PDB file of C-alpha atoms and ligand atoms in Angstrom:
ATOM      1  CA  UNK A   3      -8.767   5.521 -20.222  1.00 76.00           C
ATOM      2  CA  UNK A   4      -9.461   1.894 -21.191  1.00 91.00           C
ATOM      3  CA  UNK A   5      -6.121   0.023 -21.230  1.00 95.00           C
ATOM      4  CA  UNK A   6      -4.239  -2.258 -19.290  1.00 97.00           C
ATOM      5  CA  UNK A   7      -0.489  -1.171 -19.428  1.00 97.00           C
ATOM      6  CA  UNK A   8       2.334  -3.864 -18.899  1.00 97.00           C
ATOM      7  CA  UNK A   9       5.454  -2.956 -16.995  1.00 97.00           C
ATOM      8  CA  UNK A  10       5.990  -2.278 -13.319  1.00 98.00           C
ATOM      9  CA  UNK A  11       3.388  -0.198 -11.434  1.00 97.00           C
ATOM     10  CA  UNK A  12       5.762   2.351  -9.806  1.00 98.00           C
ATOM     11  CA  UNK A  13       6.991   4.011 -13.499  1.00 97.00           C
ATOM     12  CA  UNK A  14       2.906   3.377 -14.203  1.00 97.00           C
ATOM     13  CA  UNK A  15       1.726   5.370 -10.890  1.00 98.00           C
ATOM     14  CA  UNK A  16       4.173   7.854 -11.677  1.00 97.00           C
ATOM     15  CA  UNK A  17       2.898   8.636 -15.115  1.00 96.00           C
ATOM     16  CA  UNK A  18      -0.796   9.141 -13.635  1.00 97.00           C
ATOM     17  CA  UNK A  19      -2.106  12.709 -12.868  1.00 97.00           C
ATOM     18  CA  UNK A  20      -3.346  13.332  -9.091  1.00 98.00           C
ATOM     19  CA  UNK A  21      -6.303  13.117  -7.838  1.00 98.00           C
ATOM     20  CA  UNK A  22      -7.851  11.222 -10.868  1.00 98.00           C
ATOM     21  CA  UNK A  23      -9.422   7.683  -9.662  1.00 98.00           C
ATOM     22  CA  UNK A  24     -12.734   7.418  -8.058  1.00 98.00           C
ATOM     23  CA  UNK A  25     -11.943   3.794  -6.869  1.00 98.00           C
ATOM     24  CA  UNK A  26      -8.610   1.456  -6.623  1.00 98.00           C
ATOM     25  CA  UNK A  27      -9.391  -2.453  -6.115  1.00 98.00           C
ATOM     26  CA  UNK A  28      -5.467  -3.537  -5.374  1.00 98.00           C
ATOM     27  CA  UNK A  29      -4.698  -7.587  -5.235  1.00 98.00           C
ATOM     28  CA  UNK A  30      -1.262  -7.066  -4.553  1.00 98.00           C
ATOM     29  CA  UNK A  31       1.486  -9.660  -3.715  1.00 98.00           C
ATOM     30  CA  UNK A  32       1.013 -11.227  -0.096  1.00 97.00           C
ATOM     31  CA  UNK A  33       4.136 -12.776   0.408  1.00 97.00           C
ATOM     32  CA  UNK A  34       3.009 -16.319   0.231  1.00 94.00           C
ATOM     33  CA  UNK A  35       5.935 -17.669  -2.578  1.00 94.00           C
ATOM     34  CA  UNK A  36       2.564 -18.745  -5.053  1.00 92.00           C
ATOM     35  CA  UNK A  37       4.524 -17.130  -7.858  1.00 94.00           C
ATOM     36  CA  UNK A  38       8.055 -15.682  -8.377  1.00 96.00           C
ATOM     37  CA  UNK A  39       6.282 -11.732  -8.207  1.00 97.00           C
ATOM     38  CA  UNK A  40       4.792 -13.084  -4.973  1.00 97.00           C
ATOM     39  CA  UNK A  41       8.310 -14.158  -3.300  1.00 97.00           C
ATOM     40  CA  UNK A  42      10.311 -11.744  -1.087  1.00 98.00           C
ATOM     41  CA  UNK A  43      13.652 -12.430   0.780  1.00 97.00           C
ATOM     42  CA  UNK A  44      12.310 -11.329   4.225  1.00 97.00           C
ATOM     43  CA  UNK A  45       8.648  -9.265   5.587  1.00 97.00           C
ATOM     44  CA  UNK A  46      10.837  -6.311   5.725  1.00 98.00           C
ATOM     45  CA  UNK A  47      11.427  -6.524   2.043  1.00 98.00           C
ATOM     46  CA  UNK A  48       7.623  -6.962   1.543  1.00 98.00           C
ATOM     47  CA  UNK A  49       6.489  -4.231   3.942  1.00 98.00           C
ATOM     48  CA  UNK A  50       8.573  -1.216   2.552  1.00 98.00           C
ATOM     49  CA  UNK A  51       7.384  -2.290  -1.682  1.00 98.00           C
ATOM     50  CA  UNK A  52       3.866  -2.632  -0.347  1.00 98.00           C
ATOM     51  CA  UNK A  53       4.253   0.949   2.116  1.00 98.00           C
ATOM     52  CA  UNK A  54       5.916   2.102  -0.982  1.00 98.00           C
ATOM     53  CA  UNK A  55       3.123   1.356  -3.978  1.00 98.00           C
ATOM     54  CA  UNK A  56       0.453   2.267  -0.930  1.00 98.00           C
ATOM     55  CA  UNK A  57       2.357   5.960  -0.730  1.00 98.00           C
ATOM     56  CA  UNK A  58       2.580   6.026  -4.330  1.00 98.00           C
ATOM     57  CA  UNK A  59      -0.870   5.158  -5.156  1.00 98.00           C
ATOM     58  CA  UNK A  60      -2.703   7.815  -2.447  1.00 98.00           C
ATOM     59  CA  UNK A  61      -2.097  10.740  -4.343  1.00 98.00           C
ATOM     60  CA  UNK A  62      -3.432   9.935  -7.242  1.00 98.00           C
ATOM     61  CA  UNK A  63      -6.803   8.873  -5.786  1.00 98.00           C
ATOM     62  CA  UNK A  64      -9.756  11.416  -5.817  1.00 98.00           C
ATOM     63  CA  UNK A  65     -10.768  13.105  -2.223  1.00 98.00           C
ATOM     64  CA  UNK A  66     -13.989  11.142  -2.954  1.00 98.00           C
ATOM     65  CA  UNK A  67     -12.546   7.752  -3.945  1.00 98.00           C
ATOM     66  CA  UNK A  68     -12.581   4.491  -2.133  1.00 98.00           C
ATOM     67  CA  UNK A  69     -10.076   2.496  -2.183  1.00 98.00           C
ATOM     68  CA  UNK A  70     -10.016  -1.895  -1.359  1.00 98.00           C
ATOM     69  CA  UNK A  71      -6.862  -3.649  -0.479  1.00 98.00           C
ATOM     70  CA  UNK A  72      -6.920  -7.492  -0.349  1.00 98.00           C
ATOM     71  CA  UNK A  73      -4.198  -9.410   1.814  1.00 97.00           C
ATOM     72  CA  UNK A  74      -3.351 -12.048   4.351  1.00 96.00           C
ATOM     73  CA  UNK A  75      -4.707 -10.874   7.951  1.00 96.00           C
ATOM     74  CA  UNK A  76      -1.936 -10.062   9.670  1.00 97.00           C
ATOM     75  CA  UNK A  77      -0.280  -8.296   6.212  1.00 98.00           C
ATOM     76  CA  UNK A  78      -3.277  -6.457   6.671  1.00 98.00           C
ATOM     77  CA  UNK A  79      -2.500  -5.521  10.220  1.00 98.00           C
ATOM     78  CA  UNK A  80       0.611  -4.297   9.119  1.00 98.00           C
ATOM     79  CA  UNK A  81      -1.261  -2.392   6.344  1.00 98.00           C
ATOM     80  CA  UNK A  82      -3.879  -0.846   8.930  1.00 98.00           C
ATOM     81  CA  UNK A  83      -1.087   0.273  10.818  1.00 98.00           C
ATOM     82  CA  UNK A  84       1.011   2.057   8.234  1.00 98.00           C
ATOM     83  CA  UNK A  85      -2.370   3.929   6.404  1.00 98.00           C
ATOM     84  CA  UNK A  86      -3.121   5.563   9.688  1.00 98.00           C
ATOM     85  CA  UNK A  87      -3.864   9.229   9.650  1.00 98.00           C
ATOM     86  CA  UNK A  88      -3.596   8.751   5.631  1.00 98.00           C
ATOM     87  CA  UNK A  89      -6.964   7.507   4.725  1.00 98.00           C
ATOM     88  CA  UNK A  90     -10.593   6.178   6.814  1.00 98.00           C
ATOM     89  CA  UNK A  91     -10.872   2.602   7.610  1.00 98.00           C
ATOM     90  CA  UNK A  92     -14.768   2.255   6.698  1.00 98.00           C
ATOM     91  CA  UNK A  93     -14.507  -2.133   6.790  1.00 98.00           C
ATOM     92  CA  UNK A  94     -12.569  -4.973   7.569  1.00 98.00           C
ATOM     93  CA  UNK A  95     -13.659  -7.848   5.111  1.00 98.00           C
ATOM     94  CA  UNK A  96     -13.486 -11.276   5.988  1.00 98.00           C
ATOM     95  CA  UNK A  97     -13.591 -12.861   2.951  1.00 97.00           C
ATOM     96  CA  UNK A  98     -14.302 -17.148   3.818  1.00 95.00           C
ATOM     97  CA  UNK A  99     -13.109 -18.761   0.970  1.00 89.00           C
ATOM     98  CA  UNK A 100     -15.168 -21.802   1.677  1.00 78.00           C
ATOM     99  CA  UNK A 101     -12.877 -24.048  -0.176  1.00 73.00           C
ATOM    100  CA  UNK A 102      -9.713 -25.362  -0.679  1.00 60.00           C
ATOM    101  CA  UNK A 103      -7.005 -24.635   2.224  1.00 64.00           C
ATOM    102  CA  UNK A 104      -4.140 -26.662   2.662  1.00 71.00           C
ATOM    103  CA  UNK A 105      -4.685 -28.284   5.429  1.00 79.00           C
ATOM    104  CA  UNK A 106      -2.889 -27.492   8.783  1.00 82.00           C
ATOM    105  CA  UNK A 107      -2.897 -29.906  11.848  1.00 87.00           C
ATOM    106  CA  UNK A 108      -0.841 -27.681  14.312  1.00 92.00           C
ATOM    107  CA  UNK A 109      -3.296 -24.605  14.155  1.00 89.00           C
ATOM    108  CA  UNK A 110      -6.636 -24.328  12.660  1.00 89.00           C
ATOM    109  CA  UNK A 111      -7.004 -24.373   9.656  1.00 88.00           C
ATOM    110  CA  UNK A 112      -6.910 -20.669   7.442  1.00 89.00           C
ATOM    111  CA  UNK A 113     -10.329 -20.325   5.855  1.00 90.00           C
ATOM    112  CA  UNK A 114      -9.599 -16.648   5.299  1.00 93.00           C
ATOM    113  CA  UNK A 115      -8.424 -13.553   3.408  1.00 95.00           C
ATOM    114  CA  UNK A 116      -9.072 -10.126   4.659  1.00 97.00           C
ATOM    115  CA  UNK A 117     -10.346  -6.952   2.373  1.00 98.00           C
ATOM    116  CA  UNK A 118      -9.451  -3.130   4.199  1.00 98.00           C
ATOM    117  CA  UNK A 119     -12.029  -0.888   2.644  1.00 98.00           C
ATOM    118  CA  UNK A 120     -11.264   2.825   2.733  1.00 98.00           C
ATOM    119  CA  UNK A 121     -12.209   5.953   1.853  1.00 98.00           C
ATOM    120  CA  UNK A 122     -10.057   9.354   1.184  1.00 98.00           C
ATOM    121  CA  UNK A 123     -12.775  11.574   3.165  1.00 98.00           C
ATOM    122  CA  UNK A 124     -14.865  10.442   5.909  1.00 97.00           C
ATOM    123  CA  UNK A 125     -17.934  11.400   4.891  1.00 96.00           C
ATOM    124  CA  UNK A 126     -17.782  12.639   1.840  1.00 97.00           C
ATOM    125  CA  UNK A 127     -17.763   9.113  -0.515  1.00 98.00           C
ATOM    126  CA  UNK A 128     -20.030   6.845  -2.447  1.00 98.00           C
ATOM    127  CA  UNK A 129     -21.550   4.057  -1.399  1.00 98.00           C
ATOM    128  CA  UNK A 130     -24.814   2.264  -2.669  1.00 98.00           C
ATOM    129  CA  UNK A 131     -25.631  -0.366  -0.079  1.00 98.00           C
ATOM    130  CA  UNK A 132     -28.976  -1.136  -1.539  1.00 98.00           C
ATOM    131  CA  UNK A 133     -27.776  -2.222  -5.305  1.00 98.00           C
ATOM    132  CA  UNK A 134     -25.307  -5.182  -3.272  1.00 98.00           C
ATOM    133  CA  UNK A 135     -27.964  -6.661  -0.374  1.00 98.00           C
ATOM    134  CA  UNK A 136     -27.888 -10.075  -0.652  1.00 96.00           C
ATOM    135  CA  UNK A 137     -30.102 -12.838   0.311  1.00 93.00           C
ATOM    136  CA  UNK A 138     -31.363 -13.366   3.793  1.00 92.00           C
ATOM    137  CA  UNK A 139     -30.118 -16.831   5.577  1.00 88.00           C
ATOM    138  CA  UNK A 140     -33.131 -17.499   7.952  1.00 76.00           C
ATOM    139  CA  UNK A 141     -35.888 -18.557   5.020  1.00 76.00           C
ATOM    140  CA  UNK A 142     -38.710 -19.880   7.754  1.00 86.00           C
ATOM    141  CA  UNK A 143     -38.377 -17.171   9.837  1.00 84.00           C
ATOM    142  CA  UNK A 144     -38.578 -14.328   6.866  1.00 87.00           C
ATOM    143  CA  UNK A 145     -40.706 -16.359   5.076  1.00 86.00           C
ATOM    144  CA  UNK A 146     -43.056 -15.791   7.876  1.00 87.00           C
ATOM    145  CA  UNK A 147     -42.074 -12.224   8.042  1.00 88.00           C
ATOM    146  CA  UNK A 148     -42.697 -11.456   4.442  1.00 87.00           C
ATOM    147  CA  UNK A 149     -46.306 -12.465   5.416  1.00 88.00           C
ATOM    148  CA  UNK A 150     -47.117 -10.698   8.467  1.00 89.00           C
ATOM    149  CA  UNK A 151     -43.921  -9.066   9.172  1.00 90.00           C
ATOM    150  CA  UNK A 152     -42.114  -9.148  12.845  1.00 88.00           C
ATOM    151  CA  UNK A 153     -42.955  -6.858  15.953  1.00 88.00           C
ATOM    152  CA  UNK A 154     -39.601  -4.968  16.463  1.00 84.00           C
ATOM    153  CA  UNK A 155     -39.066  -2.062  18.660  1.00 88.00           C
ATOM    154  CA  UNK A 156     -42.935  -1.654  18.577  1.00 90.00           C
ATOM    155  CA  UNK A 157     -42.834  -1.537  15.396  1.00 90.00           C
ATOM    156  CA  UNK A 158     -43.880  -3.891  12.127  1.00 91.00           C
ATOM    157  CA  UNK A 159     -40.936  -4.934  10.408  1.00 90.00           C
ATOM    158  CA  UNK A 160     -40.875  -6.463   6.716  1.00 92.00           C
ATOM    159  CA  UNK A 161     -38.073  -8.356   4.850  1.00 92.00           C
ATOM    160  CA  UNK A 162     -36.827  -5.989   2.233  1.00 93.00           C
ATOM    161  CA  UNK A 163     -37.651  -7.453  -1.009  1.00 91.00           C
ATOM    162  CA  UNK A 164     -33.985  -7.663  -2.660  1.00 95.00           C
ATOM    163  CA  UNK A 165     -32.576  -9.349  -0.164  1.00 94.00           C
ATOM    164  CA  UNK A 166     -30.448  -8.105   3.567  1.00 95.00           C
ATOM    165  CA  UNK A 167     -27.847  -5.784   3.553  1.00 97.00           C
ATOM    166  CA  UNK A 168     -24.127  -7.006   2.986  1.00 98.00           C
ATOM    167  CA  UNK A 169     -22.176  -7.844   5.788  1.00 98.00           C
ATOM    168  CA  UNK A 170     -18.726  -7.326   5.999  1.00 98.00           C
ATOM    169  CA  UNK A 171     -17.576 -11.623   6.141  1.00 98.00           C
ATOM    170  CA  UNK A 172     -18.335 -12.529   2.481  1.00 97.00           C
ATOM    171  CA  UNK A 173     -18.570 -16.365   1.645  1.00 95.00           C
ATOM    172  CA  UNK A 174     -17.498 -17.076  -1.824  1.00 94.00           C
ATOM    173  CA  UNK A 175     -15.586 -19.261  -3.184  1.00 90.00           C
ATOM    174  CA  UNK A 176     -12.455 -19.028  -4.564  1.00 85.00           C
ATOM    175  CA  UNK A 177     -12.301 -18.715  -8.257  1.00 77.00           C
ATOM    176  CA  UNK A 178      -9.925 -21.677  -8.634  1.00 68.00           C
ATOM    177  CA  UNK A 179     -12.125 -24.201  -6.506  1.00 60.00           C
ATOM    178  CA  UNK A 180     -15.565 -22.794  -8.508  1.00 63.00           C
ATOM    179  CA  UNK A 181     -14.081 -23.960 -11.821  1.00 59.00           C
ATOM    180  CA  UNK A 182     -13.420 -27.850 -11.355  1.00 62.00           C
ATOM    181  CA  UNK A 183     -13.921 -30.491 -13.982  1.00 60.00           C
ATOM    182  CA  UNK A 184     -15.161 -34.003 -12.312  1.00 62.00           C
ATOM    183  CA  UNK A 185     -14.252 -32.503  -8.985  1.00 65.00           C
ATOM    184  CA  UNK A 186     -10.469 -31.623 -10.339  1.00 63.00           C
ATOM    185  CA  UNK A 187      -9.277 -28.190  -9.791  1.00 61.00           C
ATOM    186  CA  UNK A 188      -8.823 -26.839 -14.067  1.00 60.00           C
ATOM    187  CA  UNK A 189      -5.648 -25.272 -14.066  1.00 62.00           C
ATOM    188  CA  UNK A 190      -5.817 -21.640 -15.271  1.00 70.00           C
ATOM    189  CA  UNK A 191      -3.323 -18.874 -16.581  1.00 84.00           C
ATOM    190  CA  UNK A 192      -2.682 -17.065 -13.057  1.00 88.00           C
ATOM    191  CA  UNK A 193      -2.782 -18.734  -9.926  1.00 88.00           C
ATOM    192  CA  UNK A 194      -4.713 -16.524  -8.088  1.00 88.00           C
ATOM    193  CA  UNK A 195      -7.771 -14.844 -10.158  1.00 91.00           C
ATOM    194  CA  UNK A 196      -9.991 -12.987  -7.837  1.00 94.00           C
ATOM    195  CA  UNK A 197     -13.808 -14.198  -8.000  1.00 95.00           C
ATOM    196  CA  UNK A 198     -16.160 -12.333 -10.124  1.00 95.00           C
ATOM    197  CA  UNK A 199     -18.988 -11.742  -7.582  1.00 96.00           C
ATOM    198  CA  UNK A 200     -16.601 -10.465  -5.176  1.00 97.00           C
ATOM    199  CA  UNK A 201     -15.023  -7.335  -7.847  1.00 98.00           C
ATOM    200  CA  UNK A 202     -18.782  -6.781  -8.962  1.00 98.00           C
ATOM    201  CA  UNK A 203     -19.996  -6.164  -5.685  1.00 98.00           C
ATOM    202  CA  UNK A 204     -17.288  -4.023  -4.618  1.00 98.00           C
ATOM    203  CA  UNK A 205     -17.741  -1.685  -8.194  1.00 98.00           C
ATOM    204  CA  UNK A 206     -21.226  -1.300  -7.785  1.00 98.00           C
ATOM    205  CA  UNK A 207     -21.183  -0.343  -3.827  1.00 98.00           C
ATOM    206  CA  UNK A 208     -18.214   2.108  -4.435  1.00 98.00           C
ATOM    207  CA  UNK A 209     -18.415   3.710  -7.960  1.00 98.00           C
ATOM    208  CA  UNK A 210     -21.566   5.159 -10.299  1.00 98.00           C
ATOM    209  CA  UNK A 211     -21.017   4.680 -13.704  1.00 98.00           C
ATOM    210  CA  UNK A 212     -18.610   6.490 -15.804  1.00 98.00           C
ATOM    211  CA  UNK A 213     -16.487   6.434 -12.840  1.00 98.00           C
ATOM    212  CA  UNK A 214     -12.579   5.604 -13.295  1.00 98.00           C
ATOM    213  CA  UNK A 215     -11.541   2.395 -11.576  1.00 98.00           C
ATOM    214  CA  UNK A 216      -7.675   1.394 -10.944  1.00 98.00           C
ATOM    215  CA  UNK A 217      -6.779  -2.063 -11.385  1.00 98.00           C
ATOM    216  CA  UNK A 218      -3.427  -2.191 -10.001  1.00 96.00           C
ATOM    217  CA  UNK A 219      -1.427  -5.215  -9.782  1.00 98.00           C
ATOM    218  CA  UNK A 220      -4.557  -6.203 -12.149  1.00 98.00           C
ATOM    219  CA  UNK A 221      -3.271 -10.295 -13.145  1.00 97.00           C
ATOM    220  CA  UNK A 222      -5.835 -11.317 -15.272  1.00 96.00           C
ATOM    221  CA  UNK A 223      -7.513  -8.055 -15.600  1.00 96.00           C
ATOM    222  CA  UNK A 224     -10.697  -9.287 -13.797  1.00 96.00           C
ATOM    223  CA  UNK A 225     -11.288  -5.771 -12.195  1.00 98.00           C
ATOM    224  CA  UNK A 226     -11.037  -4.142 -15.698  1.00 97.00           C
ATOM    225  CA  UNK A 227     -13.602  -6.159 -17.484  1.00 97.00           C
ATOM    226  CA  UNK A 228     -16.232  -5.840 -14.242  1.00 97.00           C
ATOM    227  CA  UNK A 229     -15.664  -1.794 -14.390  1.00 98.00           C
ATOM    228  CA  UNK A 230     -15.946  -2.220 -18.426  1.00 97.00           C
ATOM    229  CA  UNK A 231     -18.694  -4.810 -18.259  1.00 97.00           C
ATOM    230  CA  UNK A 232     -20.529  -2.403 -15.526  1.00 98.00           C
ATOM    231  CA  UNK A 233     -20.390   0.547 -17.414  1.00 98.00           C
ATOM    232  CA  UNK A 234     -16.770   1.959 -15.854  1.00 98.00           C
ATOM    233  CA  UNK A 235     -13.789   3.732 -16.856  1.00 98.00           C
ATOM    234  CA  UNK A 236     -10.338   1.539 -16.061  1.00 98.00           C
ATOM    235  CA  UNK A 237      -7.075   1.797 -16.090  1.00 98.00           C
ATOM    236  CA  UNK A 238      -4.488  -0.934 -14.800  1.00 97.00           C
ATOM    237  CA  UNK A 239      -1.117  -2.505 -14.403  1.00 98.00           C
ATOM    238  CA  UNK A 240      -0.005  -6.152 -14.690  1.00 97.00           C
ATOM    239  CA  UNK A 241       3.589  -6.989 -15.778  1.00 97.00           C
ATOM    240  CA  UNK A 242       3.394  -9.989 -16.943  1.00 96.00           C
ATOM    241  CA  UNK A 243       1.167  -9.463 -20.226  1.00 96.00           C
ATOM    242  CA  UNK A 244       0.606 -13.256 -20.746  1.00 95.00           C
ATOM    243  CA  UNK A 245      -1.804 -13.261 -17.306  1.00 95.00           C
ATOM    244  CA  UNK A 246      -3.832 -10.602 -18.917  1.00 95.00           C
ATOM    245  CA  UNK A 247      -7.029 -11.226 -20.735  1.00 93.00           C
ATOM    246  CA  UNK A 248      -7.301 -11.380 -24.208  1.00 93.00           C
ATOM    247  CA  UNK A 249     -10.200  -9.372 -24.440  1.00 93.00           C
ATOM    248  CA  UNK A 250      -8.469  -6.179 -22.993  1.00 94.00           C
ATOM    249  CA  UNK A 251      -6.561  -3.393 -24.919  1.00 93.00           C
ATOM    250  CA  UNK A 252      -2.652  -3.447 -23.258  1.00 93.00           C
ATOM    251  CA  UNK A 253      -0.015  -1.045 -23.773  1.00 95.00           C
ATOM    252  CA  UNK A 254       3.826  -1.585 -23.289  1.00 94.00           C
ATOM    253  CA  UNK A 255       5.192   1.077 -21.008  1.00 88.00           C
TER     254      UNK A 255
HETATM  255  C1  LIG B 317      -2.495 -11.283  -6.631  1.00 63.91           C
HETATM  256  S1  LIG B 317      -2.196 -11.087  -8.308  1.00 63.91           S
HETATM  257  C2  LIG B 317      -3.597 -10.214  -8.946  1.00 63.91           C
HETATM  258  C3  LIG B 317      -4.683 -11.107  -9.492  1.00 63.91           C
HETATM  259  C4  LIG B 317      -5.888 -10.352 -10.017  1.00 63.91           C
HETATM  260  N1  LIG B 317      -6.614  -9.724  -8.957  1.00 63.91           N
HETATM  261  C5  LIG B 317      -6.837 -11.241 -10.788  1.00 63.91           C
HETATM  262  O1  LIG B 317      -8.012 -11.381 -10.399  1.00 63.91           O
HETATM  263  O2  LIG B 317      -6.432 -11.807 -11.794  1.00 63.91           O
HETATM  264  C6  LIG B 317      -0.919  -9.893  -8.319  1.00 63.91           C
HETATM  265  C7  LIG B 317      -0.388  -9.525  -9.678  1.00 63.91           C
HETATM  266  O3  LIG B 317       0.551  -8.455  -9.536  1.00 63.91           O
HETATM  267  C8  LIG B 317       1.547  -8.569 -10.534  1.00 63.91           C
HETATM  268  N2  LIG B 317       2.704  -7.808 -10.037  1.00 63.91           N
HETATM  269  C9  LIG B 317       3.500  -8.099  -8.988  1.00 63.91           C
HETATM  270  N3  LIG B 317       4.431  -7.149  -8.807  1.00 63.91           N
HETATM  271  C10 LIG B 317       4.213  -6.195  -9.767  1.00 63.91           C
HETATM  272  C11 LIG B 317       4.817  -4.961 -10.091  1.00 63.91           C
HETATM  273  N4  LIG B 317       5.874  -4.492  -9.396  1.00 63.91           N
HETATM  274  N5  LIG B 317       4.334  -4.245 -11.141  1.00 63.91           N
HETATM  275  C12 LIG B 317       3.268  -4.717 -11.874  1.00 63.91           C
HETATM  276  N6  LIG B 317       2.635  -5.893 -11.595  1.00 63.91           N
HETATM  277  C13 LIG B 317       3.101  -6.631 -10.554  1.00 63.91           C
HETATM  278  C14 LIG B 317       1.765 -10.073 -10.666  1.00 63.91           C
HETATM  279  O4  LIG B 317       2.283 -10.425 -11.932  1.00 63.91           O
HETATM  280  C15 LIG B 317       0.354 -10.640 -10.397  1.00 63.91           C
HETATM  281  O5  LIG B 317      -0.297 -10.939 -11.605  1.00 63.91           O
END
């Protein structure tokens, strides 16, 4: 399983077998009118084809997998709500994009996307926490630390060589505002490609290799060439083959 199929992910998810994907990273639509596929006539509209690729998509998911679900907050909310009793909230992400909001003089200002992670089981899931620590903020004070460490709980702590564990806000920018040319944004084949870092991290915390990884709703494919890149199975959906990369094998369903 190494393709990228193109038609519409409900006749996809039904061609799956159960219980076969260790880890789903879905970027579905939010609702925000960015693109024709992202345009509803009202929320109800939205809410029952997101409840209804969410229903679809459970049962095909391993009692191990995890599972990541990028929206809007309160989409999320709304999300949260209807996978209750279905699946374990592990975290909310906060995902600061750092860059590039449109800006809003009545409210602040939205910085933000949110990321539910789940898993299937409560316990019983994968998670490496020490391949994704990332650098610590405070550089006097661990600088110091690294040195002669720092009396906690009566005991000598040391900074941990690779870095602090991840937190569950992320600062990163978004992939449009990291790729400007003489500080113009470059205009690129999708308009909303999910960063790199962000699909890396989230592969290597919640899947070894070998592992099968669904990129649903996959756009670009960026989740497909991480897993491929990081030594994954994938398999994903996208219906509109001319977002998809080049560089991935597609099949017409
Ligand atoms: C938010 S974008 C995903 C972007 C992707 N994460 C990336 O990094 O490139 C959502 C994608 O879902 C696709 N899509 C929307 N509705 C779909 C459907 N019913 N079946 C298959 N793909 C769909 C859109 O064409 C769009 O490319």
């Amino acid at each position: 399983m190494q393709t990228i199929y193109i038609g519409d992910i409900f006749s996809f998810l039904e061609s799956l077998p159960d219980s076969c994907i260790d880890l789903a990273i879905i970027d579905p639509p939010y609702n925000l009118k960015v693109a024709s596929w992202d345009s509803f006539r009202n929320e109800k509209e939205f809410l029952d084809f997101s409840f209804a690729w969410i229903d679809s998509m459970l049962p095909k998911l391993k009692n191990s997998a995890s599972f990541y679900i990028f929206n809007t907050p309160r989409n999320c909310a709304l999300f949260l709500n209807h996978l209750q009793g279905k699946a374990y909230l592990q975290n909310w992400i906060t995902w600061y994009k750092k860059d590039g909001f449109s800006a809003n003089k009545r409210r602040f200002n939205i910085a933000q996307e949110s990321i539910l992670f789940y898993t299937m089981d409560s316990k019983q899931y994968y998670f490496d926490s020490e391949i994704i620590r990332i650098p610590y903020d405070s550089t006097e004070r661990i600088a110091h630390a690294y040195k002669k460490g720092i009396l906690k709980n009566g005991k000598r702590w040391y900074p941990n060589i690779n870095g602090k564990l991840c937190p569950d806000v992320w600062e990163i920018p978004s992939e449009r505002h990291k790729r400007k040319l003489n500080g113009k944004i470059i205009k690129l084949n999708h308009p909303t490609p999910k960063p790199r870092v962000m699909i890396e991290r989230m592969i290597q915390a919640s899947s070894k290799e070998g592992d099968l990884v669904l990129d649903l709703f996959a756009g670009t494919g960026m989740t497909s060439l991480c897993a491929r890149d990081l030594e994954r199975k994938f398999i994903g959906c996208e219906k509109n083959k001319e977002y998809v990369d080049s560089s991935l094998k597609i099949f017409t369903l």
